[in-house]
Coordinates of C-alpha atoms and ligand atoms in Angstrom, one line a residue:
V1 CA 16.5 -14.7 2.6
D2 CA 14.7 -11.6 3.3
I3 CA 10.9 -12.1 3.6
Q4 CA 10.4 -8.3 3.9
T5 CA 11.4 -7.7 0.3
S6 CA 10.2 -11.0 -1.2
E7 CA 7.7 -10.6 -4.0
S8 CA 5.3 -12.7 -2.1
A9 CA 5.4 -10.6 1.0
V10 CA 2.1 -9.0 0.1
N11 CA 0.9 -7.1 3.0
L12 CA -1.6 -8.7 5.3
S13 CA -3.6 -5.5 5.4
D14 CA -4.7 -5.8 1.8
A15 CA -8.4 -6.4 2.7
A16 CA -9.9 -5.9 -0.8
L17 CA -7.6 -8.4 -2.3
L18 CA -7.5 -10.8 0.6
T19 CA -9.8 -13.4 -0.8
A20 CA -7.6 -13.9 -3.8
E21 CA -4.2 -12.8 -2.6
A22 CA -1.6 -15.1 -1.2
V23 CA -0.9 -13.7 2.2
T24 CA 2.6 -13.5 3.6
P25 CA 3.7 -17.1 4.2
P26 CA 5.6 -17.9 7.3
T27 CA 9.4 -18.1 7.0
A28 CA 9.7 -20.9 9.4
V29 CA 7.3 -23.8 9.6
L30 CA 5.4 -23.4 12.9
N31 CA 6.7 -25.4 15.7
T32 CA 3.7 -27.5 16.9
A33 CA 4.7 -27.4 20.5
A34 CA 5.0 -23.6 20.4
T35 CA 1.7 -23.0 18.8
G36 CA -0.2 -25.1 21.2
Q37 CA -1.4 -27.6 18.6
G38 CA -1.6 -30.9 20.3
D39 CA -2.3 -29.6 23.7
S40 CA -5.9 -29.6 24.9
A41 CA -8.2 -26.6 24.4
M42 CA -8.2 -26.2 28.1
A43 CA -4.4 -26.0 28.4
Q44 CA -4.3 -23.4 25.6
A45 CA -7.1 -21.4 27.3
Q46 CA -5.1 -21.4 30.5
R47 CA -1.9 -20.4 28.8
F48 CA -3.8 -17.6 27.0
A49 CA -5.2 -16.4 30.3
H50 CA -1.8 -16.5 31.8
W51 CA -0.4 -14.5 28.9
K52 CA -3.1 -11.9 29.4
D53 CA -2.3 -11.5 33.1
D54 CA 1.4 -11.2 32.2
F55 CA 0.8 -8.6 29.5
T56 CA -1.5 -6.7 31.8
R57 CA 1.1 -6.6 34.5
R58 CA 3.8 -5.4 32.1
A59 CA 1.5 -2.8 30.6
I60 CA 0.6 -1.4 34.0
A61 CA 4.3 -1.3 34.9
K62 CA 4.8 0.9 31.8
G63 CA 2.2 3.3 33.1
Y64 CA -1.0 2.2 31.2
S65 CA -4.1 2.3 33.5
P66 CA -5.7 -0.9 34.8
Q67 CA -9.0 0.4 33.5
L68 CA -7.6 0.6 30.0
L69 CA -6.2 -2.9 30.2
A70 CA -9.5 -4.2 31.5
I71 CA -11.5 -2.9 28.5
T72 CA -8.8 -4.2 26.0
V73 CA -6.6 -7.2 26.6
G74 CA -8.5 -8.0 29.8
R75 CA -11.6 -9.0 27.7
A76 CA -9.7 -10.4 24.7
T77 CA -10.5 -13.8 23.4
M78 CA -8.4 -15.8 21.0
N79 CA -9.0 -15.4 17.2
E80 CA -8.4 -18.9 16.0
R81 CA -9.0 -17.8 12.4
A82 CA -6.1 -15.3 12.6
L83 CA -3.7 -18.1 13.7
E84 CA -5.0 -20.4 11.0
R85 CA -4.7 -17.8 8.3
D86 CA -1.3 -16.8 9.5
S87 CA 0.1 -20.3 9.4
S88 CA -1.6 -21.6 6.2
Q89 CA 0.9 -22.1 3.5
P90 CA -0.1 -20.8 0.1
E91 CA 0.8 -23.3 -2.5
F92 CA 1.4 -20.8 -5.3
T93 CA 2.4 -17.2 -5.1
R94 CA 0.1 -15.3 -7.3
P95 CA 1.8 -14.3 -10.6
V96 CA 2.4 -10.6 -10.8
W97 CA 0.2 -10.2 -13.9
S98 CA -2.8 -11.7 -12.2
Y99 CA -2.3 -9.5 -9.2
I100 CA -2.1 -6.4 -11.4
K101 CA -5.1 -7.5 -13.4
S102 CA -7.3 -7.8 -10.3
A103 CA -5.8 -4.6 -8.8
A104 CA -6.6 -2.5 -11.9
S105 CA -9.8 -4.4 -12.9
P106 CA -12.4 -2.5 -15.0
E107 CA -14.8 -2.5 -12.0
R108 CA -12.2 -0.9 -9.7
I109 CA -11.3 1.7 -12.3
E110 CA -14.9 2.6 -12.9
R111 CA -15.7 2.9 -9.2
G112 CA -12.5 4.8 -8.6
Q113 CA -13.3 7.4 -11.2
A114 CA -16.8 7.8 -9.7
E115 CA -15.2 8.3 -6.2
L116 CA -12.8 10.8 -7.6
A117 CA -15.7 12.8 -9.1
D118 CA -17.7 12.5 -5.8
H119 CA -14.9 13.9 -3.7
T120 CA -13.3 16.6 -5.8
A121 CA -13.0 19.1 -3.0
I122 CA -11.2 16.6 -0.6
F123 CA -8.8 15.5 -3.3
D124 CA -8.0 19.1 -4.2
E125 CA -7.2 19.9 -0.6
L126 CA -5.1 16.7 -0.2
E127 CA -3.0 17.4 -3.2
Q128 CA -2.5 21.0 -2.0
T129 CA -1.5 19.9 1.5
Y130 CA 0.5 16.7 0.9
G131 CA 1.6 16.8 -2.8
V132 CA 0.5 13.3 -3.5
P133 CA -1.6 12.9 -6.7
R134 CA -5.2 12.1 -6.2
Q135 CA -5.0 9.0 -8.4
I136 CA -2.4 7.4 -6.1
L137 CA -4.5 8.1 -3.1
A138 CA -7.6 6.8 -4.8
A139 CA -5.7 3.7 -5.9
I140 CA -4.7 2.9 -2.3
W141 CA -8.2 3.4 -1.1
G142 CA -9.5 1.2 -3.9
L143 CA -6.9 -1.6 -3.3
E144 CA -7.0 -1.6 0.4
S145 CA -10.7 -1.6 1.0
S146 CA -12.5 -1.4 -2.4
Y147 CA -13.1 2.4 -1.7
G148 CA -14.3 1.8 1.8
R149 CA -16.6 -1.1 1.1
I150 CA -14.5 -3.9 2.7
L151 CA -13.0 -2.9 6.0
G152 CA -12.9 -6.2 7.8
N153 CA -14.9 -6.9 10.9
H154 CA -12.5 -8.6 13.2
D155 CA -11.9 -7.4 16.7
I156 CA -8.4 -6.0 16.4
I157 CA -7.5 -6.5 20.0
N158 CA -8.4 -10.2 19.8
S159 CA -6.3 -10.7 16.7
L160 CA -3.3 -8.9 18.0
A161 CA -3.5 -10.5 21.4
T162 CA -3.7 -13.9 19.6
F163 CA -0.5 -13.0 17.7
A164 CA 1.2 -11.6 20.7
F165 CA 0.3 -14.8 22.7
E166 CA 2.2 -17.3 20.6
G167 CA 3.3 -18.2 17.1
R168 CA 5.6 -16.5 14.7
R169 CA 4.3 -12.9 15.1
T170 CA 4.6 -12.4 18.9
K171 CA 6.7 -9.3 18.6
F172 CA 4.4 -7.8 16.0
G173 CA 1.4 -8.5 18.0
E174 CA 2.9 -7.1 21.2
A175 CA 4.0 -3.8 19.5
Q176 CA 0.6 -3.4 17.8
L177 CA -1.2 -4.0 21.1
F178 CA 0.8 -1.3 22.8
A179 CA 0.0 1.0 19.9
S180 CA -3.7 0.2 20.2
L181 CA -3.5 1.2 23.9
D182 CA -1.8 4.4 22.9
L183 CA -4.6 5.2 20.4
I184 CA -7.3 4.7 23.0
Q185 CA -5.4 6.5 25.8
S186 CA -4.8 9.6 23.7
G187 CA -8.5 9.7 22.8
A188 CA -7.7 9.4 19.1
V189 CA -10.1 6.4 18.8
R190 CA -12.7 4.7 21.0
V191 CA -12.1 1.1 21.9
E192 CA -15.3 -0.1 20.1
Q193 CA -13.9 1.4 16.9
L194 CA -11.0 -1.1 16.8
T195 CA -12.2 -3.5 14.1
G196 CA -10.4 -4.5 10.9
S197 CA -8.7 -7.3 9.0
W198 CA -7.8 -10.6 10.8
A199 CA -4.2 -9.3 10.7
G200 CA -4.8 -6.1 12.5
A201 CA -5.3 -3.5 9.7
M202 CA -8.0 -0.9 10.1
G203 CA -10.3 1.3 8.1
M204 CA -10.5 2.4 4.5
T205 CA -6.7 2.6 4.2
Q206 CA -6.0 -0.5 6.3
F207 CA -3.6 1.1 8.8
I208 CA -2.0 -1.2 11.5
P209 CA -2.1 0.4 15.0
T210 CA 1.5 1.7 14.9
T211 CA 0.9 3.4 11.5
F212 CA -2.4 4.7 12.8
R213 CA -0.8 6.1 16.0
D214 CA 2.2 7.6 14.1
Y215 CA 0.7 8.9 10.9
A216 CA -3.1 9.1 11.0
V217 CA -4.7 12.6 10.9
D218 CA -8.0 14.1 11.8
F219 CA -8.3 15.9 8.6
D220 CA -12.0 16.8 9.0
R221 CA -11.2 18.1 12.5
N222 CA -14.1 16.5 14.2
G223 CA -12.0 15.4 17.2
N224 CA -11.8 11.7 16.2
T225 CA -9.4 10.2 13.7
D226 CA -11.8 8.0 11.9
L227 CA -10.3 5.8 9.2
W228 CA -13.5 3.8 9.1
T229 CA -16.1 6.3 8.0
S230 CA -14.3 9.6 7.2
E231 CA -13.0 9.7 3.7
A232 CA -11.1 12.9 4.5
D233 CA -9.4 11.4 7.5
A234 CA -8.5 8.1 5.8
L235 CA -7.2 9.6 2.6
A236 CA -5.3 12.3 4.4
S237 CA -3.7 9.7 6.6
A238 CA -2.5 7.8 3.6
A239 CA -1.2 11.0 2.1
N240 CA 0.5 11.9 5.3
Y241 CA 2.1 8.5 5.6
L242 CA 3.5 8.7 2.0
T243 CA 4.7 12.2 2.4
R244 CA 6.5 11.5 5.7
S245 CA 8.0 8.4 4.0
G246 CA 9.6 10.6 1.5
W247 CA 7.1 11.1 -1.3
R248 CA 8.4 13.4 -4.1
P249 CA 5.8 15.6 -5.6
N250 CA 5.8 15.7 -9.4
E251 CA 8.0 12.6 -9.8
P252 CA 6.7 9.4 -11.3
V253 CA 6.3 6.0 -9.6
M254 CA 7.4 3.9 -12.5
A255 CA 7.8 4.0 -16.3
E256 CA 7.7 1.1 -18.7
V257 CA 10.8 0.8 -21.0
V258 CA 12.0 -1.5 -23.7
V259 CA 15.6 -2.7 -23.7
P260 CA 17.9 -4.2 -26.4
V261 CA 17.9 -8.1 -26.7
D262 CA 21.4 -8.3 -25.3
F263 CA 20.6 -6.1 -22.3
D264 CA 22.7 -6.9 -19.3
Y265 CA 20.0 -8.0 -16.7
S266 CA 22.6 -8.4 -13.9
Q267 CA 22.1 -4.6 -13.6
S268 CA 18.4 -4.9 -12.9
E269 CA 16.7 -4.8 -9.5
S270 CA 19.4 -3.3 -7.4
T271 CA 21.5 -0.9 -9.5
K272 CA 20.5 2.7 -9.3
K273 CA 21.3 5.0 -12.3
T274 CA 20.0 8.1 -13.8
V275 CA 17.4 7.8 -16.5
A276 CA 20.0 9.2 -18.9
A277 CA 22.4 6.4 -17.9
W278 CA 19.7 3.8 -18.6
T279 CA 19.0 5.5 -21.9
A280 CA 22.7 5.2 -22.8
L281 CA 22.4 1.4 -22.1
G282 CA 19.5 1.3 -24.7
A283 CA 16.4 1.7 -22.5
R284 CA 13.6 3.6 -24.2
P285 CA 10.1 4.5 -23.0
A286 CA 7.7 1.8 -24.0
N287 CA 5.2 4.4 -25.2
G288 CA 7.5 5.4 -28.1
L289 CA 8.1 8.9 -26.7
Q290 CA 11.3 10.3 -25.2
F291 CA 12.2 11.0 -21.6
S292 CA 12.1 14.7 -20.8
P293 CA 15.3 16.5 -19.7
A294 CA 13.9 16.6 -16.2
A295 CA 13.2 12.9 -16.2
N296 CA 16.7 12.2 -17.5
Q297 CA 18.1 13.5 -14.2
L298 CA 16.1 11.2 -12.0
E299 CA 17.5 8.1 -10.5
A300 CA 15.9 4.8 -11.1
K301 CA 16.2 1.1 -10.8
L302 CA 15.3 -1.3 -13.6
L303 CA 12.9 -4.1 -12.8
A304 CA 11.9 -7.1 -14.9
P305 CA 9.3 -8.6 -12.6
A306 CA 8.5 -11.5 -14.9
G307 CA 12.0 -11.8 -16.5
Q308 CA 13.3 -10.8 -19.8
R309 CA 10.2 -12.0 -21.7
G310 CA 7.9 -9.7 -19.6
P311 CA 7.6 -5.9 -19.2
K312 CA 10.6 -3.9 -17.9
L313 CA 10.1 -0.9 -15.7
L314 CA 12.2 2.0 -14.5
V315 CA 11.2 2.5 -10.9
F316 CA 11.7 5.8 -9.0
K317 CA 12.0 6.9 -5.4
N318 CA 8.2 7.0 -5.1
F319 CA 8.1 3.3 -5.9
D320 CA 10.0 2.6 -2.8
V321 CA 7.8 5.1 -0.8
I322 CA 4.7 3.1 -1.7
K323 CA 6.6 -0.1 -0.7
K324 CA 6.7 1.3 2.9
Y325 CA 2.9 1.2 2.8
N326 CA 2.9 -2.4 1.6
N327 CA 6.2 -4.1 1.1
S328 CA 5.5 -5.9 -2.2
T329 CA 6.6 -5.2 -5.7
S330 CA 3.3 -6.5 -7.0
Y331 CA 1.4 -4.2 -4.7
V332 CA 3.3 -1.1 -5.9
M333 CA 2.8 -2.0 -9.5
G334 CA -0.9 -2.6 -8.8
I335 CA -1.2 0.9 -7.2
A336 CA 0.7 2.5 -10.0
S337 CA -1.3 0.7 -12.7
L338 CA -4.6 1.5 -11.1
G339 CA -3.5 5.1 -10.5
E340 CA -2.6 5.5 -14.2
A341 CA -5.8 3.9 -15.3
L342 CA -7.8 6.3 -13.1
G343 CA -6.1 9.1 -14.9
G344 CA -7.0 7.6 -18.2
Q345 CA -3.4 6.4 -18.9
T346 CA -1.9 3.0 -19.7
S347 CA 1.1 2.1 -17.5
I348 CA 2.2 -1.3 -18.8
R349 CA 1.8 -2.0 -22.5
N350 CA 3.9 -5.0 -23.2
P351 CA 2.4 -8.4 -22.6
W352 CA 3.2 -10.6 -19.5
P353 CA 4.5 -14.1 -20.1
E354 CA 1.1 -15.5 -18.9
D355 CA 1.9 -19.0 -20.2
D356 CA 4.7 -19.3 -17.6
Q357 CA 4.0 -21.8 -14.9
P358 CA 4.9 -20.3 -11.5
L359 CA 6.8 -22.2 -8.8
T360 CA 5.1 -23.7 -5.8
F361 CA 6.5 -23.2 -2.3
K362 CA 8.0 -26.7 -2.5
D363 CA 9.6 -25.9 -5.9
K364 CA 11.2 -22.8 -4.4
E365 CA 12.6 -24.8 -1.6
N366 CA 14.0 -27.4 -4.0
M367 CA 15.4 -24.6 -6.2
Q368 CA 17.2 -23.1 -3.2
K369 CA 18.6 -26.4 -2.2
A370 CA 19.8 -27.1 -5.7
L371 CA 21.4 -23.7 -6.2
T372 CA 23.1 -23.9 -2.8
A373 CA 24.4 -27.4 -3.6
K374 CA 25.8 -26.0 -6.9
G375 CA 27.6 -23.2 -5.0
F376 CA 25.2 -20.4 -5.5
D377 CA 24.3 -19.1 -2.0
T378 CA 20.6 -18.4 -1.6
G379 CA 21.0 -17.3 2.1
G380 CA 19.1 -20.3 3.3
V381 CA 16.2 -22.5 2.2
D382 CA 12.8 -21.0 3.1
G383 CA 10.6 -21.3 0.0
Q384 CA 10.7 -17.5 -0.4
V385 CA 12.3 -15.9 -3.4
G386 CA 13.8 -12.8 -2.0
P387 CA 16.8 -10.7 -3.1
A388 CA 19.4 -13.2 -1.9
T389 CA 17.8 -16.0 -3.9
R390 CA 17.5 -13.8 -6.9
R391 CA 21.2 -13.0 -6.6
A392 CA 22.0 -16.7 -6.6
I393 CA 19.7 -17.3 -9.6
R394 CA 21.4 -14.5 -11.5
A395 CA 24.8 -15.9 -10.8
W396 CA 23.7 -19.3 -11.9
Q397 CA 22.2 -17.8 -15.1
S398 CA 25.4 -15.9 -15.9
A399 CA 27.5 -19.0 -15.3
N400 CA 25.2 -20.8 -17.7
G401 CA 25.2 -18.2 -20.4
L402 CA 21.6 -17.2 -19.8
P403 CA 20.2 -13.6 -19.4
A404 CA 20.6 -12.9 -15.7
D405 CA 17.1 -11.7 -15.0
G406 CA 16.7 -13.5 -11.7
Y407 CA 13.4 -15.0 -12.8
V408 CA 12.5 -18.7 -12.7
E409 CA 9.4 -20.5 -14.0
Q410 CA 9.0 -24.3 -14.4
R411 CA 11.1 -24.6 -17.5
L412 CA 14.1 -22.9 -16.0
L413 CA 13.6 -24.7 -12.8
A414 CA 14.0 -28.0 -14.6
R415 CA 17.4 -26.8 -15.9
I416 CA 18.4 -25.6 -12.4
M417 CA 17.4 -29.0 -11.0
A418 CA 19.2 -31.0 -13.6
P419 CA 22.3 -32.7 -12.2
Ligands
LIG1 C1 1.7 -2.7 6.8 C2 1.9 -1.2 7.3 C3 3.4 -0.8 7.2 C4 4.2 -1.8 8.0 C5 3.9 -3.2 7.5 C6 4.7 -4.3 8.2 C7 0.1 0.4 6.9 C8 -0.7 1.2 6.0 N1 1.1 -0.3 6.4 O1 0.4 -3.0 7.1 O2 3.5 0.4 7.7 O3 5.6 -1.5 7.8 O4 2.6 -3.5 7.6 O5 4.3 -4.5 9.5 O6 -0.2 0.4 8.1

């Protein structure tokens, strides 16, 4: 079961939504011995000190200076809160409609429109340089940090050292620490600037150190790539990241459609077809208009994020590009919806099945066990509904004469669990 593409894998960097958002839950239950729970605070401190020495040795062997190590990992302390947050198991995954509602809230729309008006010159230049629409950039800015208002004030080195030390994110922590060293060594940032979310994302666009090192740009050319206080640098960095990830200018992110009642949902999620081919299967724009000849040529996948009772979307290449920024379907729909709203448009018209009762983590595990026992392979039992689990759900739905939309709420769960 692939956590990376699971709906609930909402990126840890999502600072502005962090308070309400279910953060990426762990795939495996933490091993108590390996996390140091149970051993004394003293023993843990010793192991952390030992890890710091070891990391320092390895970094110096790679050519980083002892001086650089001393001002970073050398003075790192454990961020207990990062470990707690990282291992806490969210009971419910937030339903997609509630995520979108808070992403494109009236307040965020209003502020975004004001920010767009305040920074016209920068947005003009960004569109010119990168070909990414201003509404998309503003939506990222708005969702990641409430337009620069919530940046997080954790010491990034402490969080990353804590992850690298032990737990389920040691590889991530280590890679991000090395990227942080690169950032300081190259002079792109100063060590005291390295603050952000508990999970290691920084600045107005919540870049993790590897993204920062590889994609951030000093757009205002003041010699410092400053994602914390320079709107130009932060927004250009986001635009550069999208462009380098394959953004296609003048193509949409998504378009809502309506489909016939007997639509074959087994084609949703993974099958790519041209808009013309989807039209031939009965899909029509939800706004009552027709797709343009240019749109008809584009390739799209069809998503029904809340099943056949909820809105259906054609999603384009740019949808996947935004997923590279934050690997969550909800996040991308949030960005697209906020972006449309900033431009005065409505992106999703049809109602969500808000009366549906979502599954808990335990429910998802039980569902995976039941499906597996019935011969529908979910690729393991981890409480994450990813592509493999949805494939199994679809197969079970087809075998039971139900629309194969891959979507399960409490009522359908009861049927899956029935002997
Ligand atoms: C996100 C990163 C993304 C990375 C993902 C998984 C940004 C803007 N996004 O925070 O590049 O693939 O984490 O580590 O940095």
